[in-house]
Amino acid sequence: MHHGEAILLYDDRMARERKPSAIDFSSFERYAPWTDLHVLKDISAKPLRKSLRVNTLKISVDDFVAAAKGRGWELASVPWCPEGFFIDREDRSKALGRDLLHQVGCFYMQEAASMLPPALLGTKPGDAVLDMSAAPGSKTTQVAAALQGMGVPSASLGVTRGVIVANDVQENRLWTLKSNVHRLGATNVVITKKVGQWFAKHMTERFDRVLCDAPCTAQGTVRKDSDALRYCGLENIEKMARLQVQLLEAAIHAAKVGGTVVYSTCTLTPEENEGVVLQILKTFGDRVTVEKPEGEWAEKPIADSIVVQKTIDPDAAHPMLRLWPQTLDTEGFFSVVLKKHATTKEPEEMEWVKFQEEPLPSRRIREAMEHFTELYGTPVLRDGETLFQLGENVLLTTTDVVRFGLPLQDFSLGLPFAKLLKDGRVRIAHEMATLRGHEATKGTLTLNETQLADILDGKDTICDPSIRGDVLLLAEGRCIGRGLAKEGVLKNNLPRLMIQQS
């Protein structure tokens, strides 16, 4: 299993207390020497605290906190993630996934522990990052926000430098990844479809940061999935550990000398956690070391991991992080930061493969910018960005991505920018509208309550007859999409999925 912490429609109304006797905790008995078994079972029978991450590609943390206060939400900070919050609400009549800010990608429902690996990665603007097992996209989009930089002015949101190669191997998971990348407005992501081991040979020493959030037996997810413990028999544990060693070795080979690798799982078994890392350290010697995470919150998880490490190797005392569910009231989790000090595999020369998308000619790019400037008072496109075309769809990506070079054809590139119409015009894409529509100085319509209710219900609505053509729809100071105004009627152009979730 691989933990799927993100769902598009997140509903916390159904959370209920579960009795420890309702779950078979027999597989936890082996942990008695390392932790209080009664406390572990008790917390594992309780639902997780709800948590979310503010998507700083679209909204600042301060603006989100203000919006949450207006909704009556109570927020508490996640210690290792400045954009992460635990959330509590008195009114749970409406699913969080149906909230307008969620629908337009201003926040992402994400378990607090899963925010840890991208936070530990230490990504900075300009980095090349590999997310080896990227679906469903929570960690990819968290890294994308880090490539923008923290604490940027609202006017500069969505400007990123660097590149993320977001990889997964399953087709259905890739579509979920693509959907989340688009909803959250990440422009510098290239999605690929390969087994993680492929990167060891074909992209050796190409990345400043590599995230190896490995498939695992997922014992730590029992608080949200009571069936999770069915998959942790010894045979499956050993099978997963073998795969994890292969993936972590590939991650280390793919990292540059001086680069950072973060390995993580959502399971509790020592074979898949400390055991995997100790085996890797033995393989690579002083070419790879464990880095100590900062923060007082990390002290207890480090101490808990050292206790487990010493049952594998009495001399081991590395600052790995073992999050028992009761330690910080999260799901069970494991993470470690590795630093690469020397070459582990000599890079081979690779031939770059063209994107499946074709570059849009510079003349067409200028025409599109002129068209959107005339419509909305802004060219939408920014320095360091460029456009590609796939069929009738125009996609936005960055010049950093174009220059990076891949020895395989991509599965998906960038962010939907516009659609080419049959009459030669271009119409801004919903994803681009929700990312930068708030910058428009004209061609907008601030919806009143009646209009907003109609639009979110999938209906057309009335508008001022003087408004004509494509307009960007604003609500709560955000652009929620676009509409088409004609003769006093505003035609609804919101995506079907957004309407279904409203």
Coordinates of C-alpha atoms in Angstrom, one line a residue:
M1 CA 0.0 0.0 0.0
H2 CA 1.0 3.6 -0.4
H3 CA -0.5 6.2 1.8
G4 CA -3.1 8.4 0.0
E5 CA -3.3 11.4 2.3
A6 CA -5.1 13.7 -0.1
I7 CA -8.6 13.5 -1.3
L8 CA -10.4 16.1 -3.4
L9 CA -13.6 16.0 -1.3
Y10 CA -12.7 15.9 2.4
D11 CA -15.6 15.4 4.8
D12 CA -15.0 15.3 8.5
R13 CA -18.6 14.8 9.5
M14 CA -18.3 11.0 9.6
A15 CA -15.4 10.9 12.0
R16 CA -16.4 8.7 15.1
E17 CA -14.5 7.3 18.1
R18 CA -13.6 3.7 17.6
K19 CA -13.2 1.2 20.4
P20 CA -9.7 -0.5 20.6
S21 CA -11.5 -3.8 20.5
A22 CA -12.9 -3.0 17.1
I23 CA -9.5 -3.3 15.5
D24 CA -7.1 -6.3 15.5
F25 CA -4.0 -4.8 17.1
S26 CA -2.1 -8.1 17.4
S27 CA 0.5 -7.0 15.0
F28 CA 1.4 -4.2 17.5
E29 CA 2.5 -6.7 20.2
R30 CA 6.0 -6.7 18.9
Y31 CA 6.4 -3.0 19.7
A32 CA 6.0 -3.6 23.5
P33 CA 9.8 -3.3 24.2
W34 CA 9.9 0.2 22.6
T35 CA 6.7 2.0 23.5
D36 CA 3.7 1.9 25.8
L37 CA 1.5 -0.7 24.0
H38 CA -1.7 0.4 25.8
V39 CA -1.2 4.0 24.8
L40 CA -0.4 3.0 21.2
K41 CA -3.5 0.9 20.8
D42 CA -5.7 3.5 22.5
I43 CA -4.5 6.4 20.2
S44 CA -4.6 4.2 17.1
A45 CA -8.3 3.6 17.7
K46 CA -9.1 7.3 17.7
P47 CA -9.7 9.4 14.5
L48 CA -7.0 11.7 13.4
R49 CA -7.1 15.4 14.0
K50 CA -8.0 17.2 10.8
S51 CA -5.2 19.2 9.3
L52 CA -4.6 21.2 6.2
R53 CA -1.8 23.0 4.4
V54 CA -2.1 26.5 3.1
N55 CA -1.1 26.6 -0.6
T56 CA 1.1 29.7 -0.7
L57 CA 1.2 29.6 -4.5
K58 CA -2.3 31.1 -4.3
I59 CA -2.8 32.7 -0.9
S60 CA -0.5 34.0 1.8
V61 CA -0.7 32.3 5.3
D62 CA -1.9 35.6 6.8
D63 CA -4.7 36.0 4.3
F64 CA -5.8 32.4 4.9
V65 CA -5.7 32.7 8.6
A66 CA -7.9 35.8 8.3
A67 CA -10.4 33.9 6.0
A68 CA -10.4 31.0 8.5
K69 CA -11.2 33.3 11.4
G70 CA -14.1 34.7 9.4
R71 CA -15.4 31.2 8.9
G72 CA -15.2 30.4 12.6
W73 CA -12.4 27.9 12.2
E74 CA -10.0 27.2 15.0
L75 CA -6.4 26.7 13.8
A76 CA -3.3 25.3 15.6
S77 CA 0.1 25.3 13.9
V78 CA 1.8 22.2 12.8
P79 CA 5.3 22.5 14.4
W80 CA 7.4 21.4 11.4
C81 CA 5.4 23.2 8.7
P82 CA 4.7 27.0 8.8
E83 CA 1.9 26.6 6.3
G84 CA 0.4 23.6 8.1
F85 CA -2.5 23.8 10.6
F86 CA -4.7 21.5 12.6
I87 CA -8.3 22.6 12.2
D88 CA -11.4 22.3 14.4
R89 CA -14.9 23.6 13.5
E90 CA -18.1 23.8 15.5
D91 CA -20.2 23.8 12.3
R92 CA -19.4 20.6 10.4
S93 CA -22.6 20.6 8.2
K94 CA -20.5 21.3 5.2
A95 CA -17.4 19.3 4.1
L96 CA -14.1 21.1 4.1
G97 CA -13.7 19.9 0.5
R98 CA -16.8 21.9 -0.5
D99 CA -15.3 25.1 0.8
L100 CA -14.7 27.6 -1.9
L101 CA -11.1 28.2 -0.9
H102 CA -10.4 24.5 -1.2
Q103 CA -12.1 24.2 -4.6
V104 CA -9.9 27.0 -6.1
G105 CA -6.7 25.5 -4.5
C106 CA -6.0 27.9 -1.7
F107 CA -5.6 25.0 0.8
Y108 CA -5.0 21.3 0.6
M109 CA -6.3 18.7 3.1
Q110 CA -3.2 16.9 4.2
E111 CA -2.2 14.8 7.2
A112 CA 0.2 16.7 9.4
A113 CA 2.9 13.9 9.4
S114 CA 2.9 13.9 5.6
M115 CA 3.9 17.6 5.6
L116 CA 7.1 16.5 7.3
P117 CA 9.2 15.0 4.4
P118 CA 8.9 18.1 2.1
A119 CA 9.6 20.3 5.1
L120 CA 12.8 18.3 5.9
L121 CA 13.9 18.5 2.3
G122 CA 14.9 22.2 2.7
T123 CA 14.0 23.1 -0.9
K124 CA 15.1 26.6 -2.1
P125 CA 14.1 28.6 -5.2
G126 CA 16.2 27.3 -8.2
D127 CA 16.6 23.7 -7.0
A128 CA 16.0 20.7 -9.1
V129 CA 13.8 18.3 -7.1
L130 CA 12.8 14.7 -7.8
D131 CA 9.6 13.3 -6.1
M132 CA 10.0 9.6 -6.8
S133 CA 6.6 8.4 -5.7
A134 CA 4.6 11.6 -6.1
A135 CA 0.9 10.7 -6.3
P136 CA -1.5 12.0 -5.1
G137 CA 0.5 15.3 -5.1
S138 CA 0.4 16.7 -1.6
K139 CA 4.2 16.6 -1.2
T140 CA 4.8 17.7 -4.8
T141 CA 2.7 20.8 -4.4
Q142 CA 4.3 21.5 -1.0
V143 CA 7.7 21.4 -2.7
A144 CA 6.4 23.7 -5.5
A145 CA 5.5 26.3 -3.0
A146 CA 9.0 26.1 -1.5
L147 CA 10.4 26.8 -4.9
Q148 CA 8.5 30.1 -4.8
G149 CA 10.1 30.9 -1.5
M150 CA 8.4 31.6 1.8
G151 CA 6.9 35.0 2.9
V152 CA 6.7 36.4 -0.6
P153 CA 4.4 39.4 -1.2
S154 CA 0.8 38.6 -2.4
A155 CA 1.5 40.2 -5.8
S156 CA 4.4 37.7 -6.4
L157 CA 2.5 34.5 -5.5
G158 CA 2.9 31.7 -8.1
V159 CA 6.3 32.8 -9.3
T160 CA 8.6 29.8 -9.0
R161 CA 12.3 29.0 -9.9
G162 CA 13.6 25.5 -10.4
V163 CA 12.0 22.3 -11.5
I164 CA 10.2 19.3 -10.0
V165 CA 10.1 16.0 -11.7
A166 CA 7.1 14.3 -10.1
N167 CA 7.1 10.6 -10.8
D168 CA 4.8 7.7 -10.3
V169 CA 4.2 4.4 -12.0
Q170 CA 0.5 3.8 -11.9
E171 CA -1.7 5.5 -14.5
N172 CA -4.7 6.2 -12.2
R173 CA -2.4 7.7 -9.6
L174 CA -0.8 9.9 -12.2
W175 CA -4.2 11.4 -13.2
T176 CA -4.8 12.2 -9.5
L177 CA -1.4 13.8 -9.3
K178 CA -2.0 15.8 -12.4
S179 CA -5.3 17.0 -11.1
N180 CA -3.9 18.2 -7.8
V181 CA -0.9 19.9 -9.4
H182 CA -3.3 21.8 -11.7
R183 CA -5.7 22.8 -9.0
L184 CA -3.0 24.2 -6.8
G185 CA -1.3 26.1 -9.6
A186 CA 2.2 24.6 -9.8
T187 CA 3.7 25.7 -13.1
N188 CA 7.2 24.1 -12.9
V189 CA 6.2 20.4 -12.5
V190 CA 7.0 17.7 -15.1
I191 CA 5.1 14.5 -14.4
T192 CA 6.8 11.3 -15.5
K193 CA 5.8 7.6 -15.5
K194 CA 8.7 5.3 -14.5
V195 CA 9.6 2.9 -11.8
G196 CA 11.7 4.7 -9.2
Q197 CA 14.7 2.5 -9.8
W198 CA 15.0 3.9 -13.3
F199 CA 16.4 7.2 -12.0
A200 CA 19.5 5.6 -10.6
K201 CA 21.0 5.0 -14.1
H202 CA 19.2 7.5 -16.3
M203 CA 19.3 10.7 -14.1
T204 CA 22.4 10.1 -12.0
E205 CA 23.4 13.2 -10.0
R206 CA 20.8 15.5 -11.6
F207 CA 18.9 16.6 -8.5
D208 CA 19.6 19.0 -5.6
R209 CA 16.9 17.3 -3.5
V210 CA 15.2 13.9 -3.8
L211 CA 12.1 12.9 -1.9
C212 CA 11.7 9.1 -1.5
D213 CA 8.3 8.7 0.1
A214 CA 8.2 5.0 -0.3
P215 CA 5.4 2.5 -0.8
C216 CA 5.0 0.7 2.5
T217 CA 2.7 -1.5 4.6
A218 CA 1.0 1.6 5.9
Q219 CA 0.5 0.5 9.6
G220 CA 0.6 4.2 10.6
T221 CA -2.6 5.0 8.7
V222 CA -4.8 2.8 10.9
R223 CA -6.4 6.0 12.5
K224 CA -8.0 6.8 9.1
D225 CA -8.2 3.3 7.7
S226 CA -9.1 0.5 10.1
D227 CA -8.1 -2.1 7.4
A228 CA -4.5 -0.9 7.3
L229 CA -3.2 -3.6 9.6
R230 CA -4.4 -6.4 7.3
Y231 CA -1.4 -5.9 5.1
C232 CA 1.5 -6.1 7.6
G233 CA 2.3 -9.8 7.7
L234 CA 6.0 -10.7 7.8
E235 CA 6.2 -11.7 4.1
N236 CA 4.7 -8.4 3.0
I237 CA 7.0 -6.5 5.3
E238 CA 10.1 -8.2 3.9
K239 CA 8.9 -7.6 0.3
M240 CA 8.3 -3.9 1.0
A241 CA 11.7 -3.5 2.7
R242 CA 13.5 -5.0 -0.4
L243 CA 11.7 -2.5 -2.7
Q244 CA 12.4 0.4 -0.3
V245 CA 16.1 -0.4 -0.3
Q246 CA 16.1 -0.3 -4.1
L247 CA 14.2 3.0 -4.2
L248 CA 16.4 4.7 -1.6
E249 CA 19.6 3.5 -3.4
A250 CA 18.2 5.0 -6.6
A251 CA 17.3 8.3 -4.8
I252 CA 20.9 8.6 -3.6
H253 CA 22.3 7.9 -7.0
A254 CA 20.0 10.6 -8.5
A255 CA 21.0 13.2 -6.0
K256 CA 24.0 15.5 -6.7
V257 CA 27.0 15.4 -4.5
G258 CA 26.1 17.7 -1.7
G259 CA 22.5 17.0 -2.3
T260 CA 19.8 16.1 0.2
V261 CA 17.6 12.9 0.2
V262 CA 14.6 12.5 2.4
Y263 CA 13.3 9.0 3.0
S264 CA 9.9 8.5 4.6
T265 CA 7.1 5.9 5.2
C266 CA 3.8 5.8 7.0
T267 CA 4.5 2.5 8.7
L268 CA 5.8 1.5 12.1
T269 CA 7.8 -1.6 11.2
P270 CA 11.6 -1.3 11.9
E271 CA 12.3 -3.5 8.8
E272 CA 10.9 -0.8 6.6
N273 CA 12.3 2.2 8.5
E274 CA 15.5 2.1 10.6
G275 CA 16.4 -1.3 9.0
V276 CA 16.3 0.2 5.5
V277 CA 18.4 3.2 6.4
L278 CA 21.0 1.3 8.3
Q279 CA 21.4 -1.0 5.4
I280 CA 21.9 2.0 3.1
L281 CA 24.4 3.5 5.4
K282 CA 26.3 0.3 5.5
T283 CA 26.3 0.1 1.7
F284 CA 27.6 3.7 1.1
G285 CA 29.7 4.2 4.1
D286 CA 30.8 7.8 4.7
R287 CA 29.5 8.9 1.3
V288 CA 26.1 9.3 2.9
T289 CA 25.3 10.5 6.4
V290 CA 22.2 11.2 8.5
E291 CA 21.4 14.9 9.1
K292 CA 19.7 16.0 12.4
P293 CA 16.4 17.9 11.9
E294 CA 16.0 21.1 13.8
G295 CA 13.3 21.9 16.3
E296 CA 12.4 20.9 19.8
W297 CA 9.5 18.8 18.5
A298 CA 12.1 16.4 16.9
E299 CA 13.9 15.4 20.1
K300 CA 11.4 12.7 21.2
P301 CA 11.0 11.1 17.7
I302 CA 14.8 10.9 17.4
A303 CA 15.1 9.3 20.9
D304 CA 12.3 6.8 20.0
S305 CA 14.1 5.8 16.8
I306 CA 17.5 5.4 18.5
V307 CA 15.8 2.9 20.9
V308 CA 14.7 0.8 17.8
Q309 CA 18.0 1.3 16.0
K310 CA 19.9 -0.3 18.9
T311 CA 17.9 -3.5 18.6
I312 CA 19.2 -3.8 15.0
D313 CA 22.7 -2.5 15.6
P314 CA 23.9 -1.8 19.2
D315 CA 26.2 0.9 17.9
A316 CA 23.6 2.8 15.9
A317 CA 22.4 6.2 17.2
H318 CA 21.4 8.2 14.1
P319 CA 19.0 11.2 14.3
M320 CA 16.1 9.5 12.5
L321 CA 12.5 10.4 13.2
R322 CA 10.1 7.8 14.5
L323 CA 6.6 9.3 15.1
W324 CA 4.6 6.9 17.2
P325 CA 0.9 8.1 16.8
Q326 CA 0.8 9.1 20.4
T327 CA 4.0 11.2 20.4
L328 CA 2.6 14.2 18.6
D329 CA -1.0 13.0 18.0
T330 CA -0.5 12.2 14.3
E331 CA -0.5 9.1 12.2
G332 CA 2.4 6.7 12.6
F333 CA 5.3 7.9 10.5
F334 CA 9.0 7.7 9.9
S335 CA 11.4 10.1 8.2
V336 CA 15.1 10.6 7.8
V337 CA 17.3 13.3 6.1
L338 CA 20.4 12.0 4.3
K339 CA 23.3 14.0 2.9
K340 CA 25.3 12.8 0.0
H341 CA 29.0 13.7 0.2
A342 CA 30.6 11.8 -2.7
T343 CA 29.7 10.1 -5.9
T344 CA 27.9 6.8 -5.5
K345 CA 27.5 6.0 -9.2
E346 CA 29.3 7.5 -12.2
P347 CA 26.8 9.4 -14.4
E348 CA 26.3 8.1 -17.9
E349 CA 25.7 10.4 -20.9
M350 CA 22.0 10.5 -21.8
E351 CA 20.2 11.9 -24.9
W352 CA 17.4 14.3 -24.1
V353 CA 13.9 13.5 -25.4
K354 CA 11.5 16.2 -26.6
F355 CA 8.4 16.9 -24.6
Q356 CA 5.2 15.4 -26.0
E357 CA 3.9 19.0 -26.1
E358 CA 5.2 21.4 -28.8
P359 CA 6.6 24.8 -28.1
L360 CA 4.2 27.6 -29.0
P361 CA 5.8 29.9 -31.6
S362 CA 7.0 33.2 -30.2
R363 CA 4.5 35.1 -32.4
R364 CA 1.6 33.1 -30.9
I365 CA 2.9 33.8 -27.4
R366 CA 3.0 37.5 -28.1
E367 CA -0.5 37.4 -29.6
A368 CA -1.9 35.6 -26.5
M369 CA -0.2 38.1 -24.1
E370 CA -1.7 41.0 -26.1
H371 CA -5.1 39.4 -26.2
F372 CA -5.2 38.9 -22.4
T373 CA -3.8 42.3 -21.7
E374 CA -6.6 43.8 -23.8
L375 CA -9.2 41.6 -22.0
Y376 CA -8.0 41.7 -18.4
G377 CA -5.3 44.5 -18.2
T378 CA -2.6 41.9 -17.5
P379 CA -0.6 39.7 -19.9
V380 CA -1.0 36.8 -17.3
L381 CA 2.4 35.4 -18.5
R382 CA 5.5 36.4 -16.4
D383 CA 9.2 36.6 -17.0
G384 CA 10.8 33.1 -17.0
E385 CA 7.6 31.4 -18.3
T386 CA 6.8 30.0 -21.7
L387 CA 4.0 28.3 -23.5
F388 CA 3.6 24.8 -25.1
Q389 CA 0.8 23.4 -27.1
L390 CA -0.9 19.9 -27.1
G391 CA -3.8 19.8 -29.4
E392 CA -6.1 22.7 -28.7
N393 CA -4.6 23.2 -25.2
V394 CA -2.0 25.7 -24.4
L395 CA 0.2 24.9 -21.3
L396 CA 2.3 27.2 -19.2
T397 CA 5.7 26.1 -17.9
T398 CA 9.0 27.8 -16.9
T399 CA 12.2 28.2 -18.9
D400 CA 13.9 26.4 -16.0
V401 CA 11.9 23.3 -16.9
V402 CA 12.6 23.6 -20.6
R403 CA 16.4 23.9 -20.0
F404 CA 16.5 21.0 -17.5
G405 CA 16.3 18.2 -20.0
L406 CA 14.9 14.7 -19.6
P407 CA 15.9 11.4 -21.1
L408 CA 12.3 10.3 -21.4
Q409 CA 9.0 11.7 -22.7
D410 CA 6.9 13.4 -20.1
F411 CA 3.4 12.3 -19.0
S412 CA 2.3 15.9 -18.4
L413 CA 3.9 19.3 -18.5
G414 CA 3.1 22.5 -16.6
L415 CA -0.3 24.1 -16.1
P416 CA -3.3 24.6 -18.4
F417 CA -3.0 28.2 -19.7
A418 CA -5.6 28.6 -22.4
K419 CA -7.6 26.8 -25.0
L420 CA -7.3 27.6 -28.7
L421 CA -10.7 28.3 -30.2
K422 CA -11.7 27.5 -33.8
D423 CA -11.9 31.2 -34.7
G424 CA -8.2 31.6 -33.8
R425 CA -8.8 33.3 -30.4
V426 CA -7.6 32.0 -27.1
R427 CA -9.7 31.6 -23.9
I428 CA -8.0 31.6 -20.5
A429 CA -8.0 28.2 -18.8
H430 CA -9.8 27.7 -15.4
E431 CA -6.5 26.8 -13.7
M432 CA -4.8 29.9 -14.9
A433 CA -7.8 32.1 -14.0
T434 CA -7.8 30.8 -10.4
L435 CA -4.0 31.3 -10.2
R436 CA -3.7 34.9 -11.5
G437 CA -7.2 36.2 -12.2
H438 CA -7.0 38.3 -9.0
E439 CA -4.4 40.4 -10.8
A440 CA -6.8 41.6 -13.5
T441 CA -7.7 45.3 -13.6
K442 CA -10.6 44.9 -16.0
G443 CA -12.8 42.1 -17.5
T444 CA -13.9 41.0 -14.0
L445 CA -17.3 40.5 -12.3
T446 CA -17.6 40.4 -8.5
L447 CA -20.4 38.0 -7.9
N448 CA -23.2 38.9 -5.4
E449 CA -24.6 36.1 -3.2
T450 CA -27.4 35.2 -5.6
Q451 CA -25.0 35.0 -8.6
L452 CA -22.4 33.0 -6.6
A453 CA -25.1 30.5 -5.5
D454 CA -26.3 30.1 -9.1
I455 CA -22.8 29.6 -10.5
L456 CA -21.8 27.1 -7.8
D457 CA -25.0 25.2 -8.4
G458 CA -24.1 24.8 -12.0
K459 CA -26.6 27.3 -13.4
D460 CA -26.2 30.3 -15.6
T461 CA -27.2 33.6 -13.9
I462 CA -28.2 37.2 -14.7
C463 CA -25.8 40.0 -15.0
D464 CA -25.6 43.6 -16.2
P465 CA -26.4 43.7 -19.9
S466 CA -23.4 46.1 -20.5
I467 CA -21.0 43.2 -19.6
R468 CA -20.0 41.2 -22.6
G469 CA -17.7 38.4 -23.5
D470 CA -15.3 36.4 -21.4
V471 CA -15.1 37.6 -17.8
L472 CA -13.2 36.5 -14.7
L473 CA -15.5 35.7 -11.8
L474 CA -14.5 37.0 -8.3
A475 CA -15.7 36.0 -4.9
E476 CA -14.1 36.6 -1.5
G477 CA -11.4 38.6 -3.3
R478 CA -10.4 35.4 -5.2
C479 CA -10.9 34.5 -8.9
I480 CA -13.0 31.3 -8.9
G481 CA -13.1 30.8 -12.6
R482 CA -14.5 32.4 -15.7
G483 CA -17.9 33.0 -17.4
L484 CA -19.3 34.3 -20.7
A485 CA -21.6 37.3 -20.6
K486 CA -24.1 38.0 -23.3
E487 CA -27.3 40.1 -23.3
G488 CA -27.7 40.1 -19.5
V489 CA -27.0 36.4 -19.0
L490 CA -23.8 35.0 -17.5
K491 CA -23.0 31.6 -18.9
N492 CA -21.4 29.3 -16.4
N493 CA -17.9 28.1 -17.4
L494 CA -16.8 26.5 -14.2
P495 CA -15.4 22.9 -14.5
R496 CA -18.0 20.2 -13.9
L497 CA -16.0 18.7 -11.1
M498 CA -16.0 22.0 -9.2
I499 CA -19.8 22.3 -9.6
Q500 CA -20.3 18.7 -8.4
Q501 CA -18.3 19.4 -5.3
S502 CA -20.1 22.7 -4.4

